[in-house]
Amino acid sequence: MATMASHTSSHPLTVGFDLDMTLIDSRPGIRANYRALSAETGVPIDADLVVSRLGPPVEDELANWYPAHAVAATADRYREIYPTHAIAPSPALPGAREAIGAVRALGGRTLVVTAKYEPSARLHLSHLGIEPDALIGRLWAEAKARALLEHGAQVYVGDHTGDVRGARAAGALSVGVTTGPCDAAELRAAGADVILPDLTEFPAWLRTFAESRG
């Protein structure tokens, strides 16, 4: 494994963010996309249940509704129709733009590391006017560490225990936000170093963190 990032690294401040339910509320769009997929394929899907547990790759969710041999092709179709149904309805979460701006104000770099298909993630960010310095898709849980290590991220912010695991695997400080499916107790149990109710509190926390780095 590559050398782990240190919470007090002398390297320029680099902060990674998850996408779904960290920077954006993708529930309305994903709900609409699953309903469209269900109507097209004739397979019943409880879209409300699906959006209550966002985080893992779409293939993991589709395996709950489709036979194993159909999952890959169905995932491809899900991604094909995604821009039509999922981008416009999905807003930024409170504090998302300000969180990115807070890193930049301190001379730092931002990256988004997500399990989502990268072209779909890029469409979301472009639609909402959120511009990280780097975007890396199709990485989940511990696999997110690859991108965090490559970019030297000292901090990774996410809403899921999988995000906490990715941060820890990279030796980055894990900041959990309770805007997704995992509550504070779950994030803490997974090893989150810091827990915030949402990103509106992130800029103040980041200033304190940056001061502690010297």
PDB file of N, CA and C in Angstrom, residues 48-109:
ATOM      1  N   ASP A  48     -38.644   3.844  -2.981  1.00  0.00           N
ATOM      2  CA  ASP A  48     -38.486   4.539  -1.700  1.00  0.00           C
ATOM      3  C   ASP A  48     -37.528   3.787  -0.782  1.00  0.00           C
ATOM      4  N   LEU A  49     -37.602   2.463  -0.806  1.00  0.00           N
ATOM      5  CA  LEU A  49     -36.659   1.666  -0.026  1.00  0.00           C
ATOM      6  C   LEU A  49     -35.248   1.853  -0.570  1.00  0.00           C
ATOM      7  N   VAL A  50     -35.113   1.855  -1.882  1.00  0.00           N
ATOM      8  CA  VAL A  50     -33.798   2.010  -2.503  1.00  0.00           C
ATOM      9  C   VAL A  50     -33.117   3.298  -2.030  1.00  0.00           C
ATOM     10  N   VAL A  51     -33.847   4.411  -2.056  1.00  0.00           N
ATOM     11  CA  VAL A  51     -33.209   5.684  -1.731  1.00  0.00           C
ATOM     12  C   VAL A  51     -32.996   5.878  -0.231  1.00  0.00           C
ATOM     13  N   SER A  52     -33.498   4.956   0.564  1.00  0.00           N
ATOM     14  CA  SER A  52     -33.239   5.028   2.010  1.00  0.00           C
ATOM     15  C   SER A  52     -31.897   4.422   2.375  1.00  0.00           C
ATOM     16  N   ARG A  53     -31.212   3.799   1.388  1.00  0.00           N
ATOM     17  CA  ARG A  53     -29.950   3.109   1.690  1.00  0.00           C
ATOM     18  C   ARG A  53     -28.896   3.352   0.612  1.00  0.00           C
ATOM     19  N   LEU A  54     -28.840   4.582   0.130  1.00  0.00           N
ATOM     20  CA  LEU A  54     -27.865   4.921  -0.911  1.00  0.00           C
ATOM     21  C   LEU A  54     -26.446   4.854  -0.373  1.00  0.00           C
ATOM     22  N   GLY A  55     -25.527   4.550  -1.269  1.00  0.00           N
ATOM     23  CA  GLY A  55     -24.112   4.476  -0.909  1.00  0.00           C
ATOM     24  C   GLY A  55     -23.374   3.468  -1.763  1.00  0.00           C
ATOM     25  N   PRO A  56     -23.714   2.174  -1.621  1.00  0.00           N
ATOM     26  CA  PRO A  56     -23.007   1.152  -2.391  1.00  0.00           C
ATOM     27  C   PRO A  56     -23.253   1.281  -3.897  1.00  0.00           C
ATOM     28  N   PRO A  57     -22.457   0.603  -4.716  1.00  0.00           N
ATOM     29  CA  PRO A  57     -22.625   0.650  -6.166  1.00  0.00           C
ATOM     30  C   PRO A  57     -24.013   0.187  -6.595  1.00  0.00           C
ATOM     31  N   VAL A  58     -24.460   0.680  -7.735  1.00  0.00           N
ATOM     32  CA  VAL A  58     -25.799   0.357  -8.225  1.00  0.00           C
ATOM     33  C   VAL A  58     -25.979  -1.144  -8.430  1.00  0.00           C
ATOM     34  N   GLU A  59     -24.910  -1.839  -8.804  1.00  0.00           N
ATOM     35  CA  GLU A  59     -25.031  -3.290  -8.992  1.00  0.00           C
ATOM     36  C   GLU A  59     -25.467  -3.985  -7.708  1.00  0.00           C
ATOM     37  N   ASP A  60     -24.973  -3.497  -6.560  1.00  0.00           N
ATOM     38  CA  ASP A  60     -25.351  -4.102  -5.281  1.00  0.00           C
ATOM     39  C   ASP A  60     -26.841  -3.962  -5.037  1.00  0.00           C
ATOM     40  N   GLU A  61     -27.393  -2.801  -5.375  1.00  0.00           N
ATOM     41  CA  GLU A  61     -28.835  -2.576  -5.190  1.00  0.00           C
ATOM     42  C   GLU A  61     -29.653  -3.378  -6.192  1.00  0.00           C
ATOM     43  N   LEU A  62     -29.242  -3.370  -7.431  1.00  0.00           N
ATOM     44  CA  LEU A  62     -30.001  -4.101  -8.457  1.00  0.00           C
ATOM     45  C   LEU A  62     -30.066  -5.589  -8.166  1.00  0.00           C
ATOM     46  N   ALA A  63     -29.064  -6.123  -7.492  1.00  0.00           N
ATOM     47  CA  ALA A  63     -29.065  -7.550  -7.143  1.00  0.00           C
ATOM     48  C   ALA A  63     -30.221  -7.915  -6.220  1.00  0.00           C
ATOM     49  N   ASN A  64     -30.818  -6.925  -5.570  1.00  0.00           N
ATOM     50  CA  ASN A  64     -31.979  -7.189  -4.725  1.00  0.00           C
ATOM     51  C   ASN A  64     -33.261  -7.359  -5.539  1.00  0.00           C
ATOM     52  N   TRP A  65     -33.246  -6.958  -6.812  1.00  0.00           N
ATOM     53  CA  TRP A  65     -34.469  -6.924  -7.612  1.00  0.00           C
ATOM     54  C   TRP A  65     -34.388  -7.757  -8.887  1.00  0.00           C
ATOM     55  N   TYR A  66     -33.171  -8.027  -9.369  1.00  0.00           N
ATOM     56  CA  TYR A  66     -32.999  -8.738 -10.630  1.00  0.00           C
ATOM     57  C   TYR A  66     -32.166  -9.997 -10.413  1.00  0.00           C
ATOM     58  N   PRO A  67     -32.380 -11.029 -11.231  1.00  0.00           N
ATOM     59  CA  PRO A  67     -31.536 -12.227 -11.123  1.00  0.00           C
ATOM     60  C   PRO A  67     -30.087 -11.886 -11.447  1.00  0.00           C
ATOM     61  N   ALA A  68     -29.181 -12.659 -10.887  1.00  0.00           N
ATOM     62  CA  ALA A  68     -27.753 -12.353 -11.002  1.00  0.00           C
ATOM     63  C   ALA A  68     -27.308 -12.181 -12.450  1.00  0.00           C
ATOM     64  N   HIS A  69     -27.842 -13.009 -13.348  1.00  0.00           N
ATOM     65  CA  HIS A  69     -27.381 -12.948 -14.744  1.00  0.00           C
ATOM     66  C   HIS A  69     -27.819 -11.663 -15.447  1.00  0.00           C
ATOM     67  N   ALA A  70     -28.784 -10.949 -14.878  1.00  0.00           N
ATOM     68  CA  ALA A  70     -29.305  -9.745 -15.529  1.00  0.00           C
ATOM     69  C   ALA A  70     -28.757  -8.453 -14.930  1.00  0.00           C
ATOM     70  N   VAL A  71     -28.013  -8.561 -13.842  1.00  0.00           N
ATOM     71  CA  VAL A  71     -27.612  -7.351 -13.123  1.00  0.00           C
ATOM     72  C   VAL A  71     -26.707  -6.448 -13.951  1.00  0.00           C
ATOM     73  N   ALA A  72     -25.704  -6.995 -14.590  1.00  0.00           N
ATOM     74  CA  ALA A  72     -24.754  -6.158 -15.327  1.00  0.00           C
ATOM     75  C   ALA A  72     -25.433  -5.384 -16.446  1.00  0.00           C
ATOM     76  N   ALA A  73     -26.255  -6.059 -17.232  1.00  0.00           N
ATOM     77  CA  ALA A  73     -26.939  -5.388 -18.337  1.00  0.00           C
ATOM     78  C   ALA A  73     -27.944  -4.362 -17.814  1.00  0.00           C
ATOM     79  N   THR A  74     -28.599  -4.679 -16.716  1.00  0.00           N
ATOM     80  CA  THR A  74     -29.564  -3.742 -16.148  1.00  0.00           C
ATOM     81  C   THR A  74     -28.855  -2.513 -15.594  1.00  0.00           C
ATOM     82  N   ALA A  75     -27.683  -2.714 -15.005  1.00  0.00           N
ATOM     83  CA  ALA A  75     -26.894  -1.576 -14.516  1.00  0.00           C
ATOM     84  C   ALA A  75     -26.495  -0.662 -15.673  1.00  0.00           C
ATOM     85  N   ASP A  76     -26.131  -1.273 -16.804  1.00  0.00           N
ATOM     86  CA  ASP A  76     -25.789  -0.463 -17.979  1.00  0.00           C
ATOM     87  C   ASP A  76     -26.992   0.371 -18.421  1.00  0.00           C
ATOM     88  N   ARG A  77     -28.170  -0.249 -18.426  1.00  0.00           N
ATOM     89  CA  ARG A  77     -29.368   0.475 -18.832  1.00  0.00           C
ATOM     90  C   ARG A  77     -29.715   1.571 -17.818  1.00  0.00           C
ATOM     91  N   TYR A  78     -29.550   1.277 -16.548  1.00  0.00           N
ATOM     92  CA  TYR A  78     -29.764   2.280 -15.492  1.00  0.00           C
ATOM     93  C   TYR A  78     -28.924   3.523 -15.771  1.00  0.00           C
ATOM     94  N   ARG A  79     -27.661   3.317 -16.123  1.00  0.00           N
ATOM     95  CA  ARG A  79     -26.764   4.444 -16.376  1.00  0.00           C
ATOM     96  C   ARG A  79     -27.130   5.172 -17.673  1.00  0.00           C
ATOM     97  N   GLU A  80     -27.641   4.439 -18.654  1.00  0.00           N
ATOM     98  CA  GLU A  80     -28.025   5.065 -19.916  1.00  0.00           C
ATOM     99  C   GLU A  80     -29.178   6.048 -19.720  1.00  0.00           C
ATOM    100  N   ILE A  81     -30.152   5.691 -18.898  1.00  0.00           N
ATOM    101  CA  ILE A  81     -31.325   6.547 -18.734  1.00  0.00           C
ATOM    102  C   ILE A  81     -31.157   7.563 -17.597  1.00  0.00           C
ATOM    103  N   TYR A  82     -30.077   7.432 -16.856  1.00  0.00           N
ATOM    104  CA  TYR A  82     -29.861   8.279 -15.681  1.00  0.00           C
ATOM    105  C   TYR A  82     -29.886   9.775 -16.009  1.00  0.00           C
ATOM    106  N   PRO A  83     -29.186  10.236 -17.052  1.00  0.00           N
ATOM    107  CA  PRO A  83     -29.202  11.675 -17.322  1.00  0.00           C
ATOM    108  C   PRO A  83     -30.600  12.228 -17.579  1.00  0.00           C
ATOM    109  N   THR A  84     -31.476  11.431 -18.159  1.00  0.00           N
ATOM    110  CA  THR A  84     -32.830  11.875 -18.457  1.00  0.00           C
ATOM    111  C   THR A  84     -33.661  12.076 -17.205  1.00  0.00           C
ATOM    112  N   HIS A  85     -33.498  11.208 -16.222  1.00  0.00           N
ATOM    113  CA  HIS A  85     -34.395  11.198 -15.071  1.00  0.00           C
ATOM    114  C   HIS A  85     -33.806  11.746 -13.775  1.00  0.00           C
ATOM    115  N   ALA A  86     -32.487  11.671 -13.606  1.00  0.00           N
ATOM    116  CA  ALA A  86     -31.922  11.840 -12.260  1.00  0.00           C
ATOM    117  C   ALA A  86     -31.194  13.155 -12.014  1.00  0.00           C
ATOM    118  N   ILE A  87     -30.784  13.863 -13.042  1.00  0.00           N
ATOM    119  CA  ILE A  87     -29.940  15.038 -12.811  1.00  0.00           C
ATOM    120  C   ILE A  87     -30.754  16.240 -12.339  1.00  0.00           C
ATOM    121  N   ALA A  88     -31.740  16.628 -13.092  1.00  0.00           N
ATOM    122  CA  ALA A  88     -32.494  17.849 -12.784  1.00  0.00           C
ATOM    123  C   ALA A  88     -33.173  17.830 -11.413  1.00  0.00           C
ATOM    124  N   PRO A  89     -33.727  16.684 -10.951  1.00  0.00           N
ATOM    125  CA  PRO A  89     -34.437  16.710  -9.669  1.00  0.00           C
ATOM    126  C   PRO A  89     -33.543  16.721  -8.432  1.00  0.00           C
ATOM    127  N   SER A  90     -32.235  16.570  -8.581  1.00  0.00           N
ATOM    128  CA  SER A  90     -31.346  16.349  -7.431  1.00  0.00           C
ATOM    129  C   SER A  90     -30.636  17.640  -7.022  1.00  0.00           C
ATOM    130  N   PRO A  91     -30.999  18.229  -5.874  1.00  0.00           N
ATOM    131  CA  PRO A  91     -30.386  19.493  -5.454  1.00  0.00           C
ATOM    132  C   PRO A  91     -29.092  19.293  -4.677  1.00  0.00           C
ATOM    133  N   ALA A  92     -28.347  20.369  -4.546  1.00  0.00           N
ATOM    134  CA  ALA A  92     -27.199  20.375  -3.628  1.00  0.00           C
ATOM    135  C   ALA A  92     -27.726  20.341  -2.201  1.00  0.00           C
ATOM    136  N   LEU A  93     -26.995  19.687  -1.323  1.00  0.00           N
ATOM    137  CA  LEU A  93     -27.344  19.701   0.087  1.00  0.00           C
ATOM    138  C   LEU A  93     -26.875  21.010   0.727  1.00  0.00           C
ATOM    139  N   PRO A  94     -27.525  21.425   1.805  1.00  0.00           N
ATOM    140  CA  PRO A  94     -27.117  22.667   2.468  1.00  0.00           C
ATOM    141  C   PRO A  94     -25.633  22.659   2.830  1.00  0.00           C
ATOM    142  N   GLY A  95     -24.945  23.737   2.454  1.00  0.00           N
ATOM    143  CA  GLY A  95     -23.542  23.879   2.791  1.00  0.00           C
ATOM    144  C   GLY A  95     -22.577  23.262   1.805  1.00  0.00           C
ATOM    145  N   ALA A  96     -23.081  22.597   0.758  1.00  0.00           N
ATOM    146  CA  ALA A  96     -22.179  21.894  -0.162  1.00  0.00           C
ATOM    147  C   ALA A  96     -21.234  22.855  -0.875  1.00  0.00           C
ATOM    148  N   ARG A  97     -21.792  23.883  -1.481  1.00  0.00           N
ATOM    149  CA  ARG A  97     -20.945  24.828  -2.208  1.00  0.00           C
ATOM    150  C   ARG A  97     -19.997  25.549  -1.256  1.00  0.00           C
ATOM    151  N   GLU A  98     -20.506  25.888  -0.085  1.00  0.00           N
ATOM    152  CA  GLU A  98     -19.687  26.583   0.904  1.00  0.00           C
ATOM    153  C   GLU A  98     -18.545  25.701   1.404  1.00  0.00           C
ATOM    154  N   ALA A  99     -18.780  24.395   1.499  1.00  0.00           N
ATOM    155  CA  ALA A  99     -17.728  23.471   1.942  1.00  0.00           C
ATOM    156  C   ALA A  99     -16.583  23.435   0.937  1.00  0.00           C
ATOM    157  N   ILE A 100     -16.926  23.351  -0.349  1.00  0.00           N
ATOM    158  CA  ILE A 100     -15.899  23.388  -1.387  1.00  0.00           C
ATOM    159  C   ILE A 100     -15.162  24.729  -1.338  1.00  0.00           C
ATOM    160  N   GLY A 101     -15.927  25.803  -1.188  1.00  0.00           N
ATOM    161  CA  GLY A 101     -15.327  27.125  -1.129  1.00  0.00           C
ATOM    162  C   GLY A 101     -14.418  27.316   0.065  1.00  0.00           C
ATOM    163  N   ALA A 102     -14.760  26.691   1.185  1.00  0.00           N
ATOM    164  CA  ALA A 102     -13.946  26.829   2.402  1.00  0.00           C
ATOM    165  C   ALA A 102     -12.562  26.224   2.204  1.00  0.00           C
ATOM    166  N   VAL A 103     -12.497  25.104   1.494  1.00  0.00           N
ATOM    167  CA  VAL A 103     -11.194  24.489   1.214  1.00  0.00           C
ATOM    168  C   VAL A 103     -10.383  25.407   0.316  1.00  0.00           C
ATOM    169  N   ARG A 104     -11.021  25.934  -0.714  1.00  0.00           N
ATOM    170  CA  ARG A 104     -10.321  26.826  -1.639  1.00  0.00           C
ATOM    171  C   ARG A 104      -9.838  28.088  -0.942  1.00  0.00           C
ATOM    172  N   ALA A 105     -10.640  28.610  -0.012  1.00  0.00           N
ATOM    173  CA  ALA A 105     -10.281  29.839   0.693  1.00  0.00           C
ATOM    174  C   ALA A 105      -9.010  29.667   1.505  1.00  0.00           C
ATOM    175  N   LEU A 106      -8.712  28.416   1.860  1.00  0.00           N
ATOM    176  CA  LEU A 106      -7.504  28.123   2.621  1.00  0.00           C
ATOM    177  C   LEU A 106      -6.351  27.688   1.708  1.00  0.00           C
ATOM    178  N   GLY A 107      -6.554  27.846   0.415  1.00  0.00           N
ATOM    179  CA  GLY A 107      -5.510  27.474  -0.536  1.00  0.00           C
ATOM    180  C   GLY A 107      -5.431  25.992  -0.810  1.00  0.00           C
ATOM    181  N   GLY A 108      -6.499  25.269  -0.471  1.00  0.00           N
ATOM    182  CA  GLY A 108      -6.488  23.819  -0.621  1.00  0.00           C
ATOM    183  C   GLY A 108      -7.115  23.331  -1.913  1.00  0.00           C
ATOM    184  N   ARG A 109      -7.062  22.014  -2.107  1.00  0.00           N
ATOM    185  CA  ARG A 109      -7.629  21.340  -3.270  1.00  0.00           C
ATOM    186  C   ARG A 109      -8.770  20.446  -2.821  1.00  0.00           C
TER     187      ARG A 109
END
